[in-house]
PDB file of C-alpha atoms in Angstrom:
ATOM      1  CA  LEU A  22      -7.644  -3.868  -5.008  1.00  0.00           C
ATOM      2  CA  ILE A  23     -11.398  -4.095  -4.491  1.00  0.00           C
ATOM      3  CA  ARG A  24     -11.525  -7.557  -6.118  1.00  0.00           C
ATOM      4  CA  PHE A  25      -8.624  -8.673  -3.884  1.00  0.00           C
ATOM      5  CA  GLN A  26     -10.332  -7.275  -0.780  1.00  0.00           C
ATOM      6  CA  LYS A  27     -13.570  -9.081  -1.654  1.00  0.00           C
ATOM      7  CA  GLY A  28     -11.724 -12.380  -2.194  1.00  0.00           C
ATOM      8  CA  GLN A  29     -12.503 -12.475  -5.927  1.00  0.00           C
ATOM      9  CA  THR A  30      -8.793 -12.894  -6.709  1.00  0.00           C
ATOM     10  CA  THR A  31      -5.956 -14.367  -4.668  1.00  0.00           C
ATOM     11  CA  THR A  32      -3.271 -12.250  -6.302  1.00  0.00           C
ATOM     12  CA  PRO A  33      -2.788  -8.799  -4.798  1.00  0.00           C
ATOM     13  CA  PRO A  34      -2.512  -5.977  -7.314  1.00  0.00           C
ATOM     14  CA  PRO A  35       1.025  -4.789  -8.064  1.00  0.00           C
ATOM     15  CA  PHE A  36       1.829  -1.329  -6.761  1.00  0.00           C
ATOM     16  CA  GLU A  37       5.585  -1.075  -7.217  1.00  0.00           C
ATOM     17  CA  ILE A  38       6.849   1.094 -10.074  1.00  0.00           C
ATOM     18  CA  PHE A  39      10.202   0.311 -11.702  1.00  0.00           C
ATOM     19  CA  PHE A  40      12.312   2.747 -13.730  1.00  0.00           C
ATOM     20  CA  CYS A  41      15.383   1.851 -15.777  1.00  0.00           C
ATOM     21  CA  PHE A  42      17.925   4.517 -16.714  1.00  0.00           C
ATOM     22  CA  GLY A  43      20.534   4.415 -19.469  1.00  0.00           C
ATOM     23  CA  GLU A  44      19.340   1.211 -21.162  1.00  0.00           C
ATOM     24  CA  GLU A  45      16.411  -0.053 -23.159  1.00  0.00           C
ATOM     25  CA  TRP A  46      13.810  -1.780 -21.067  1.00  0.00           C
ATOM     26  CA  PRO A  47      11.862  -4.018 -21.206  1.00  0.00           C
ATOM     27  CA  ASP A  48      14.077  -6.377 -23.146  1.00  0.00           C
ATOM     28  CA  GLN A  49      15.444  -9.894 -22.643  1.00  0.00           C
ATOM     29  CA  LYS A  50      17.602  -8.909 -19.627  1.00  0.00           C
ATOM     30  CA  PRO A  51      15.963  -9.164 -16.192  1.00  0.00           C
ATOM     31  CA  LYS A  52      15.749  -5.898 -14.271  1.00  0.00           C
ATOM     32  CA  GLU A  53      18.318  -7.212 -11.756  1.00  0.00           C
ATOM     33  CA  LYS A  54      20.942  -7.181 -14.542  1.00  0.00           C
ATOM     34  CA  LYS A  55      20.355  -3.537 -15.509  1.00  0.00           C
ATOM     35  CA  LEU A  56      22.915  -0.881 -14.610  1.00  0.00           C
ATOM     36  CA  ILE A  57      20.520   1.564 -12.954  1.00  0.00           C
ATOM     37  CA  THR A  58      17.023   0.658 -11.793  1.00  0.00           C
ATOM     38  CA  VAL A  59      14.827   2.434  -9.300  1.00  0.00           C
ATOM     39  CA  GLN A  60      11.889   0.900  -7.474  1.00  0.00           C
ATOM     40  CA  VAL A  61       9.214   3.311  -6.271  1.00  0.00           C
ATOM     41  CA  VAL A  62       6.638   2.098  -3.773  1.00  0.00           C
ATOM     42  CA  PRO A  63       3.731   4.528  -3.332  1.00  0.00           C
ATOM     43  CA  VAL A  64       3.055   4.586   0.398  1.00  0.00           C
ATOM     44  CA  ALA A  65      -0.692   5.113  -0.048  1.00  0.00           C
ATOM     45  CA  ALA A  66      -0.991   2.060  -2.330  1.00  0.00           C
ATOM     46  CA  ARG A  67       1.036  -0.109   0.050  1.00  0.00           C
ATOM     47  CA  LEU A  68      -1.036   1.090   3.008  1.00  0.00           C
ATOM     48  CA  LEU A  69      -4.307   0.245   1.285  1.00  0.00           C
ATOM     49  CA  LEU A  70      -3.140  -3.215   0.257  1.00  0.00           C
ATOM     50  CA  GLU A  71      -1.770  -4.019   3.714  1.00  0.00           C
ATOM     51  CA  MET A  72      -4.868  -2.626   5.397  1.00  0.00           C
ATOM     52  CA  PHE A  73      -7.254  -4.745   3.311  1.00  0.00           C
ATOM     53  CA  SER A  74      -5.114  -7.879   3.587  1.00  0.00           C
ATOM     54  CA  GLY A  75      -4.692  -7.492   7.362  1.00  0.00           C
ATOM     55  CA  GLU A  76      -0.916  -7.355   7.065  1.00  0.00           C
ATOM     56  CA  LEU A  77      -0.240  -3.798   8.180  1.00  0.00           C
ATOM     57  CA  SER A  78       3.106  -4.514   9.798  1.00  0.00           C
ATOM     58  CA  TRP A  79       5.010  -1.261  10.016  1.00  0.00           C
ATOM     59  CA  SER A  80       4.746   1.537  12.481  1.00  0.00           C
ATOM     60  CA  ALA A  81       4.063   5.164  11.660  1.00  0.00           C
ATOM     61  CA  ASP A  82       7.763   5.947  12.112  1.00  0.00           C
ATOM     62  CA  SER A  83       9.134   3.203   9.866  1.00  0.00           C
ATOM     63  CA  ILE A  84       8.794   4.876   6.462  1.00  0.00           C
ATOM     64  CA  PRO A  85      12.437   4.718   5.387  1.00  0.00           C
ATOM     65  CA  LEU A  86      12.672   7.747   3.128  1.00  0.00           C
ATOM     66  CA  GLN A  87      10.933  11.093   3.018  1.00  0.00           C
ATOM     67  CA  ILE A  88      12.450  13.774   0.842  1.00  0.00           C
ATOM     68  CA  SER A  89       9.567  16.135   0.186  1.00  0.00           C
ATOM     69  CA  HIS A  90       8.000  18.618   2.535  1.00  0.00           C
ATOM     70  CA  PRO A  91       4.632  17.566   3.985  1.00  0.00           C
ATOM     71  CA  ASP A  92       1.904  18.068   1.441  1.00  0.00           C
ATOM     72  CA  LEU A  93      -1.416  16.561   0.368  1.00  0.00           C
ATOM     73  CA  LYS A  94       0.071  13.079  -0.118  1.00  0.00           C
ATOM     74  CA  ASP A  95       1.461  13.068   3.417  1.00  0.00           C
ATOM     75  CA  LYS A  96      -1.899  14.174   4.787  1.00  0.00           C
ATOM     76  CA  MET A  97      -3.539  11.355   2.821  1.00  0.00           C
ATOM     77  CA  VAL A  98      -1.161   8.829   4.416  1.00  0.00           C
ATOM     78  CA  GLU A  99      -2.064  10.166   7.857  1.00  0.00           C
ATOM     79  CA  GLN A 100      -5.755   9.816   7.003  1.00  0.00           C
ATOM     80  CA  PHE A 101      -5.184   6.195   5.891  1.00  0.00           C
ATOM     81  CA  LYS A 102      -3.462   5.504   9.208  1.00  0.00           C
ATOM     82  CA  GLU A 103      -6.392   7.012  11.090  1.00  0.00           C
ATOM     83  CA  LEU A 104      -8.844   5.012   8.967  1.00  0.00           C
ATOM     84  CA  HIS A 105      -6.928   1.822   9.708  1.00  0.00           C
ATOM     85  CA  GLN A 106      -6.941   2.569  13.440  1.00  0.00           C
ATOM     86  CA  LEU A 107     -10.709   3.133  13.333  1.00  0.00           C
ATOM     87  CA  TRP A 108     -11.163  -0.111  11.394  1.00  0.00           C
ATOM     88  CA  GLN A 109      -9.068  -2.025  13.949  1.00  0.00           C
ATOM     89  CA  ASN A 110     -11.050  -0.534  16.826  1.00  0.00           C
ATOM     90  CA  GLN A 111     -14.327  -1.474  15.114  1.00  0.00           C
ATOM     91  CA  GLN A 112     -13.113  -5.060  14.637  1.00  0.00           C
ATOM     92  CA  ARG A 113     -12.513  -5.355  18.395  1.00  0.00           C
ATOM     93  CA  LEU A 114     -16.014  -4.204  19.363  1.00  0.00           C
ATOM     94  CA  PRO A 115     -18.643  -6.879  20.000  1.00  0.00           C
ATOM     95  CA  GLN A 116     -21.064  -7.092  17.106  1.00  0.00           C
ATOM     96  CA  PRO A 117     -24.695  -6.328  18.005  1.00  0.00           C
ATOM     97  CA  GLY A 118     -27.209  -9.142  17.683  1.00  0.00           C
ATOM     98  CA  PRO A 119     -30.396  -8.953  15.598  1.00  0.00           C
ATOM     99  CA  ALA A 120     -32.784  -6.181  16.585  1.00  0.00           C
ATOM    100  CA  PRO A 121     -35.957  -7.340  18.362  1.00  0.00           C
ATOM    101  CA  TRP A 122     -39.132  -6.648  16.430  1.00  0.00           C
TER     102      TRP A 122
END
């Protein structure tokens, strides 16, 4: 993620996690042909990638699924949102010129 943010690579790091149930995997069959697959997208990883790439496109209310009770991970997501808001506000401020000596 740091290399992507610094422009040292053009490929963003993968953050999706795939699980396959009831069959061997990986094998020659693509995951779309498996009977049961689950894709998990860690919200914190997606937030970081979108924040550093400038593509943060979803609102705070658009997380489609939340099963657990609020815990440390949820607080971390809120902190990432606050960090992103601060970063956006800082980007809008005029940058100071060189200090006079």
